[in-house]
Tab-separated table of C-alpha atoms and ligand atoms in Angstrom:
chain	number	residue	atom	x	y	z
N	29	UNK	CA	-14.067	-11.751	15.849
N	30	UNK	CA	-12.036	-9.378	18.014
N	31	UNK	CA	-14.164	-6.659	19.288
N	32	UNK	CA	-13.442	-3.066	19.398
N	33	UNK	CA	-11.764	-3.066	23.065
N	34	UNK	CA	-9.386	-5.353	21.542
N	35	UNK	CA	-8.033	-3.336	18.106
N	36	UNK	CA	-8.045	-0.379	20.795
N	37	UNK	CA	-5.473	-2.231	22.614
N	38	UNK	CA	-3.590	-3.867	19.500
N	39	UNK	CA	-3.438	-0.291	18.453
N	40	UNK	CA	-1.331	1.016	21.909
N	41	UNK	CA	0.963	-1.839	21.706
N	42	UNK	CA	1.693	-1.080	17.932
N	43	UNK	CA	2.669	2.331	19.425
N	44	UNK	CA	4.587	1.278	22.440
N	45	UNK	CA	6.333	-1.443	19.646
N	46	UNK	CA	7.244	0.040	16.450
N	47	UNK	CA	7.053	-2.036	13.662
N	48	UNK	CA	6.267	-1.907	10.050
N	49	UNK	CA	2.905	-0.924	9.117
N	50	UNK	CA	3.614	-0.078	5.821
N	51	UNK	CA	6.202	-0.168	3.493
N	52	UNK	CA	7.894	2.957	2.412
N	53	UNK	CA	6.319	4.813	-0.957
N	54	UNK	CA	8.028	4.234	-4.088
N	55	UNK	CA	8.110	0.646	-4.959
N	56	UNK	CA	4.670	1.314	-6.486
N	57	UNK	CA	3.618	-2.198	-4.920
N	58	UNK	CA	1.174	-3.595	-2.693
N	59	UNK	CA	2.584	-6.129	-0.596
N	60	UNK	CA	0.874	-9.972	-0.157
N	61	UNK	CA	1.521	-11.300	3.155
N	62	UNK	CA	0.146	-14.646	4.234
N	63	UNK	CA	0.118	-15.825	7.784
N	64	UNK	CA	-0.081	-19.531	9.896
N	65	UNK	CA	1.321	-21.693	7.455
N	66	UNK	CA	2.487	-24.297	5.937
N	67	UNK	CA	-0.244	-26.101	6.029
N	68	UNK	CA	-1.733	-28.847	3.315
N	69	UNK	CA	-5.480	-27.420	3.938
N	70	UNK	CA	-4.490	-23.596	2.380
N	71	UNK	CA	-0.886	-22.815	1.123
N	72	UNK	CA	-1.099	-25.180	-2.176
N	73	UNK	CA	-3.756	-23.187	-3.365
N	74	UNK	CA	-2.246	-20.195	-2.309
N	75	UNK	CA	0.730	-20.787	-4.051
N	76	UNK	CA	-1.592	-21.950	-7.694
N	77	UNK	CA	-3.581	-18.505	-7.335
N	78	UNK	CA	-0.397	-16.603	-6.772
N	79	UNK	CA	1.179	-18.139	-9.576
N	80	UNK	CA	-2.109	-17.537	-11.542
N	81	UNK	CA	-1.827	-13.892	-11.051
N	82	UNK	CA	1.923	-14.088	-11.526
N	83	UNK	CA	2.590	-12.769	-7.844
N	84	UNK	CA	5.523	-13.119	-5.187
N	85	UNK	CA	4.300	-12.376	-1.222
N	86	UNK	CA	5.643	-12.774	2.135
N	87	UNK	CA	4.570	-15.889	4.570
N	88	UNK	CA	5.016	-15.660	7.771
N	89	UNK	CA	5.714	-19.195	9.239
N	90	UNK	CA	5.301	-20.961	12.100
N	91	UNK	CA	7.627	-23.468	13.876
N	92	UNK	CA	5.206	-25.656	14.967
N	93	UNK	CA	3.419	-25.826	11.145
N	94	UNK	CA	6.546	-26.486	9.020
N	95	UNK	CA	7.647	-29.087	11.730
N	96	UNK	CA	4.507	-30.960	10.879
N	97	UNK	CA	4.463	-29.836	6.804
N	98	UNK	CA	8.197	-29.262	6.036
N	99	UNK	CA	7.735	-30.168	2.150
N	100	UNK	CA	4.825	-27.600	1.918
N	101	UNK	CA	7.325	-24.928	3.556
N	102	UNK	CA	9.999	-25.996	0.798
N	103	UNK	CA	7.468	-25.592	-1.633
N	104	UNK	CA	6.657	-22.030	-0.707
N	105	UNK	CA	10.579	-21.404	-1.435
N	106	UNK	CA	10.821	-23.515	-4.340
N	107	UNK	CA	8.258	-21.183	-6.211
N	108	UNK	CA	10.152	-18.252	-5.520
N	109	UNK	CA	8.365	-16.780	-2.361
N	110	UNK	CA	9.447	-15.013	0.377
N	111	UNK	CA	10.074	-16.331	3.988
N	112	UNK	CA	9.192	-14.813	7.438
N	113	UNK	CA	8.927	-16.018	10.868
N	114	UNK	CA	5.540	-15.795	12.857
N	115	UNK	CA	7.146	-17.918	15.510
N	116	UNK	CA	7.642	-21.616	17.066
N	117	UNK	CA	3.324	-21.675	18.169
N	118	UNK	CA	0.626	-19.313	18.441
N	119	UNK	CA	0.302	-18.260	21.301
N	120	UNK	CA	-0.774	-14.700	22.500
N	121	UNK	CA	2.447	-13.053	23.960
N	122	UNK	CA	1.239	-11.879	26.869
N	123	UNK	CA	-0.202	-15.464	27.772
N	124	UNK	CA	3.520	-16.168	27.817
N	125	UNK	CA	5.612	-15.935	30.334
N	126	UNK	CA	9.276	-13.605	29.309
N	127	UNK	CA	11.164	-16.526	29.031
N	128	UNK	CA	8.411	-18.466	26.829
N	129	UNK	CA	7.940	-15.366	24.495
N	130	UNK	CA	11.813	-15.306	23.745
N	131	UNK	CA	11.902	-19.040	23.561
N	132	UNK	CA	9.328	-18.563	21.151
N	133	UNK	CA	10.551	-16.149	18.883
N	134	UNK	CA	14.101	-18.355	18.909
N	135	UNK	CA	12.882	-21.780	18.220
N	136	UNK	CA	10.697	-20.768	15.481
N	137	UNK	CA	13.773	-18.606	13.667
N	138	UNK	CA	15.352	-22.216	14.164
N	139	UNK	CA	12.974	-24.027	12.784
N	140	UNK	CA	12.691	-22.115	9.712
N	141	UNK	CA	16.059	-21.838	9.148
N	142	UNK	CA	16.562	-25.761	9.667
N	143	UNK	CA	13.294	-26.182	6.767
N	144	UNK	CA	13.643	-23.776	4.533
N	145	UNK	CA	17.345	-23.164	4.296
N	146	UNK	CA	16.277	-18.929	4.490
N	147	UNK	CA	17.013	-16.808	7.196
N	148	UNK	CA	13.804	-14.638	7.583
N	149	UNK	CA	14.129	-10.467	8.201
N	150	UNK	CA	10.874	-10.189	9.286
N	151	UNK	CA	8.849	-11.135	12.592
N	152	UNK	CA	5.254	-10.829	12.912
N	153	UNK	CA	3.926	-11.985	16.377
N	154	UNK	CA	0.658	-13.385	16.495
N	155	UNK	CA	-2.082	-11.089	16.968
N	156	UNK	CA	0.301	-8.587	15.681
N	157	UNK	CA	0.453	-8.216	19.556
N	158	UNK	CA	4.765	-7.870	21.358
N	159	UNK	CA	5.305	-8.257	25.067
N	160	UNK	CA	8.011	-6.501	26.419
N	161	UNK	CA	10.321	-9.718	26.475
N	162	UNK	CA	9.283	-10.352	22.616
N	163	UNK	CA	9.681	-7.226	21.451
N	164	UNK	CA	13.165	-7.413	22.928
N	165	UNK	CA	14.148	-10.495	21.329
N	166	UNK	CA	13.048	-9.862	18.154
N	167	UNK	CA	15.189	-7.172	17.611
N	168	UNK	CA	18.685	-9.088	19.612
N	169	UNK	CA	17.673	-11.913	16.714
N	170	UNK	CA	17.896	-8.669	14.250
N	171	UNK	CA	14.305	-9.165	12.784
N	172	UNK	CA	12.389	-5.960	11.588
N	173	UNK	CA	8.785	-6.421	12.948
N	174	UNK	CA	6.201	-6.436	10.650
N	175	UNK	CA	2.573	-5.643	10.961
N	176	UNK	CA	-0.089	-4.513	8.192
N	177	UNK	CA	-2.349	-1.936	7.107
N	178	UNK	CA	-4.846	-3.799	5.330
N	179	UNK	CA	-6.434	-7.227	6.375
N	180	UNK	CA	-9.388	-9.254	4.128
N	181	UNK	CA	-10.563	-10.976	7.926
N	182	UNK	CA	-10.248	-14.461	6.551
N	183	UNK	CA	-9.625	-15.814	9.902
N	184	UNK	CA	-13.080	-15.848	9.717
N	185	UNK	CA	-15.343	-18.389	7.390
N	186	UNK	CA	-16.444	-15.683	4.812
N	187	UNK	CA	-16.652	-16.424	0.938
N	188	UNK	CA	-13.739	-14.735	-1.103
N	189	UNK	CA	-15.626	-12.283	-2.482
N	190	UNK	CA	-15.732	-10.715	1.273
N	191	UNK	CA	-11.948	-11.523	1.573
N	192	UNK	CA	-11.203	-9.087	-1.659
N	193	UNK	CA	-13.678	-6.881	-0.905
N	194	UNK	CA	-12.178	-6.308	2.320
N	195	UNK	CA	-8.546	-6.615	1.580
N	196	UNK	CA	-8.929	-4.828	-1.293
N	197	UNK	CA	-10.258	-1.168	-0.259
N	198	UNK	CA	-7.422	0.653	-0.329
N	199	UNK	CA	-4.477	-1.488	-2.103
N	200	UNK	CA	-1.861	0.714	-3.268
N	201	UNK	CA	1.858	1.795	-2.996
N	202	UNK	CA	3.077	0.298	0.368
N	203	UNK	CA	0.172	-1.103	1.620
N	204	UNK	CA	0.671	-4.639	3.667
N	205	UNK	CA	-2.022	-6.866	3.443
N	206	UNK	CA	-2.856	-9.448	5.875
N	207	UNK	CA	-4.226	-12.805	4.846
N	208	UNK	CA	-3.756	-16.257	6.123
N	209	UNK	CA	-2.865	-19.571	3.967
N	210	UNK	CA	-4.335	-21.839	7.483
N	211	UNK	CA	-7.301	-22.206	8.639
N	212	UNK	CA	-5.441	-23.832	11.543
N	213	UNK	CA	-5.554	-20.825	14.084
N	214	UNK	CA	-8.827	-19.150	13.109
N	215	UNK	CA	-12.327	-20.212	12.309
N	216	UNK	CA	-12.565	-21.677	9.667
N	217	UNK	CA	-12.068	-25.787	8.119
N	218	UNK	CA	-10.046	-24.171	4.836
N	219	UNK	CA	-8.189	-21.430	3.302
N	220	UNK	CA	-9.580	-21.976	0.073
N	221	UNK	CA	-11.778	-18.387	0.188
N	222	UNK	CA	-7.942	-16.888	0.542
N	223	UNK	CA	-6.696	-18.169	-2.580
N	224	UNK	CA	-10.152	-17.668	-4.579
N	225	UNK	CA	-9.761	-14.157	-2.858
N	226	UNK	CA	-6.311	-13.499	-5.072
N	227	UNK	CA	-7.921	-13.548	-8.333
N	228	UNK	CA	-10.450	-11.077	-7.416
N	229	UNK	CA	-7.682	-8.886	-5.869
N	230	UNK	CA	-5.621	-8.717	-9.391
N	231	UNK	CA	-8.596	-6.759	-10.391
N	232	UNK	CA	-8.624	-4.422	-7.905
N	233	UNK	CA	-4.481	-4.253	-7.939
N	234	UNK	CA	-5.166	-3.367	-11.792
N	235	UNK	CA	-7.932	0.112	-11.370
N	236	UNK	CA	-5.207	0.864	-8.095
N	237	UNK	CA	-2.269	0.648	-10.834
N	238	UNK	CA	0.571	-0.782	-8.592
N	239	UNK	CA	2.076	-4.124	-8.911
N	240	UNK	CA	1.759	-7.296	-5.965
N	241	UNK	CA	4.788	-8.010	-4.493
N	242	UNK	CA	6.652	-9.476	-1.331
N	243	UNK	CA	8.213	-7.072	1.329
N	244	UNK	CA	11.781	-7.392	0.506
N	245	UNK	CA	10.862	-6.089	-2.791
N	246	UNK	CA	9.631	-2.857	-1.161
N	247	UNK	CA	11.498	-2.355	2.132
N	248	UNK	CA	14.850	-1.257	2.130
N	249	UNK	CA	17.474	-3.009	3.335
N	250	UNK	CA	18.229	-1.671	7.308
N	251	UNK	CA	21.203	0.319	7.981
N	252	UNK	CA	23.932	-1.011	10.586
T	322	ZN	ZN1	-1.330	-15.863	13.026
């Protein structure tokens, strides 16, 4: 689990790099973002729980995943959702050196585009953390950087009850959630607590009276 020292720190890079924390009020949604994918072990029963609850999200993929599980990245498409880049590995940024971090950041946007036949508008490094080289080639490649305001901490192997229960504090009208459809980069063998998570959060989404939805369906477009 990351300790204090460490949000502390995520929290001055968010300020040094701007990104999206939250969507602009008004679309009266909460939006479902879902992190590390594709992967066989989580996003299948992501995708059933969403399309249980009748909900599109966001994922943010990663090179490396949909090189290895390119039919479970078409699926994510094929059922309507939306796509995002996370990048080619995952990698802390600041592990990398400037020329790795924009290689990154390329060769994922590549490799998305090459699987999934979508361009993606939004970049979410890992960690939520930029370097200064990342942070510079995300927005030369045009992508609006995303991070969240809510997160259910499923990186971590805790039932879904905890997931909702976490995630689900404070869901209302622009509010980003974090979640993850791998277990691949945290702690965990499965995702499975994510997607039982998602019926537990259309309860909560129901007393906060908004709707679920992806990010392009609350963000407008940029200008320019
Ligand atoms: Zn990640």
């Amino acid at each position: 689990m990351p300790s204090f020292r460490q949000f502390r720190e995520t929290e001055e890079l968010w300020t040094r790099f701007p990104g999206l924390e939250r969507a602009e009020a008004g679309s009266q949604r909460t939006l479902l973002t879902f992190d590390d994918g594709p992967d066989p072990e989580g996003t299948p029963a992501v995708l059933d729980a969403l399309d249980a609850i009748g909900a599109r999200a966001t994922f943010f993929m990663l090179g490396e995943q949909l090189m290895r599980h390119q039919d479970v990245g078409r699926e994510v498409v094929a059922r309507g959702h939306e796509v995002a880049l996370h990048g080619f590995g995952h990698t802390p940024h600041e592990e990398l050196t400037p020329q790795q971090a924009r290689d990154d950041i390329a060769r994922g946007l590549g490799a998305v585009e090459a699987a999934t036949g979508r361009r993606p508008r939004f970049y979410r490094p890992p960690y939520g953390r930029f370097s200064d080289a990342s942070y510079e080639a995300c927005q030369k490649l045009r992508l609006e950087p995303v991070y969240w305001s809510a997160w259910g901490m499923d990186w971590e192997p805790i039932p879904g009850e905890r997931i909702a229960d976490l995630a689900g504090r404070d869901l209302g009208d622009g509010v980003i959630v974090l979640l993850h459809d791998s277990p691949r980069y945290g702690e965990r063998d499965s995702a499975q607590p994510t997607a039982d998570a998602l019926a537990l959060l259309e309860r909560q989404r129901l007393e906060a009276g908004v709707g679920f939805g992806a990010l392009a369906d609350a963000v407008s477009a940029r200008a320019g």
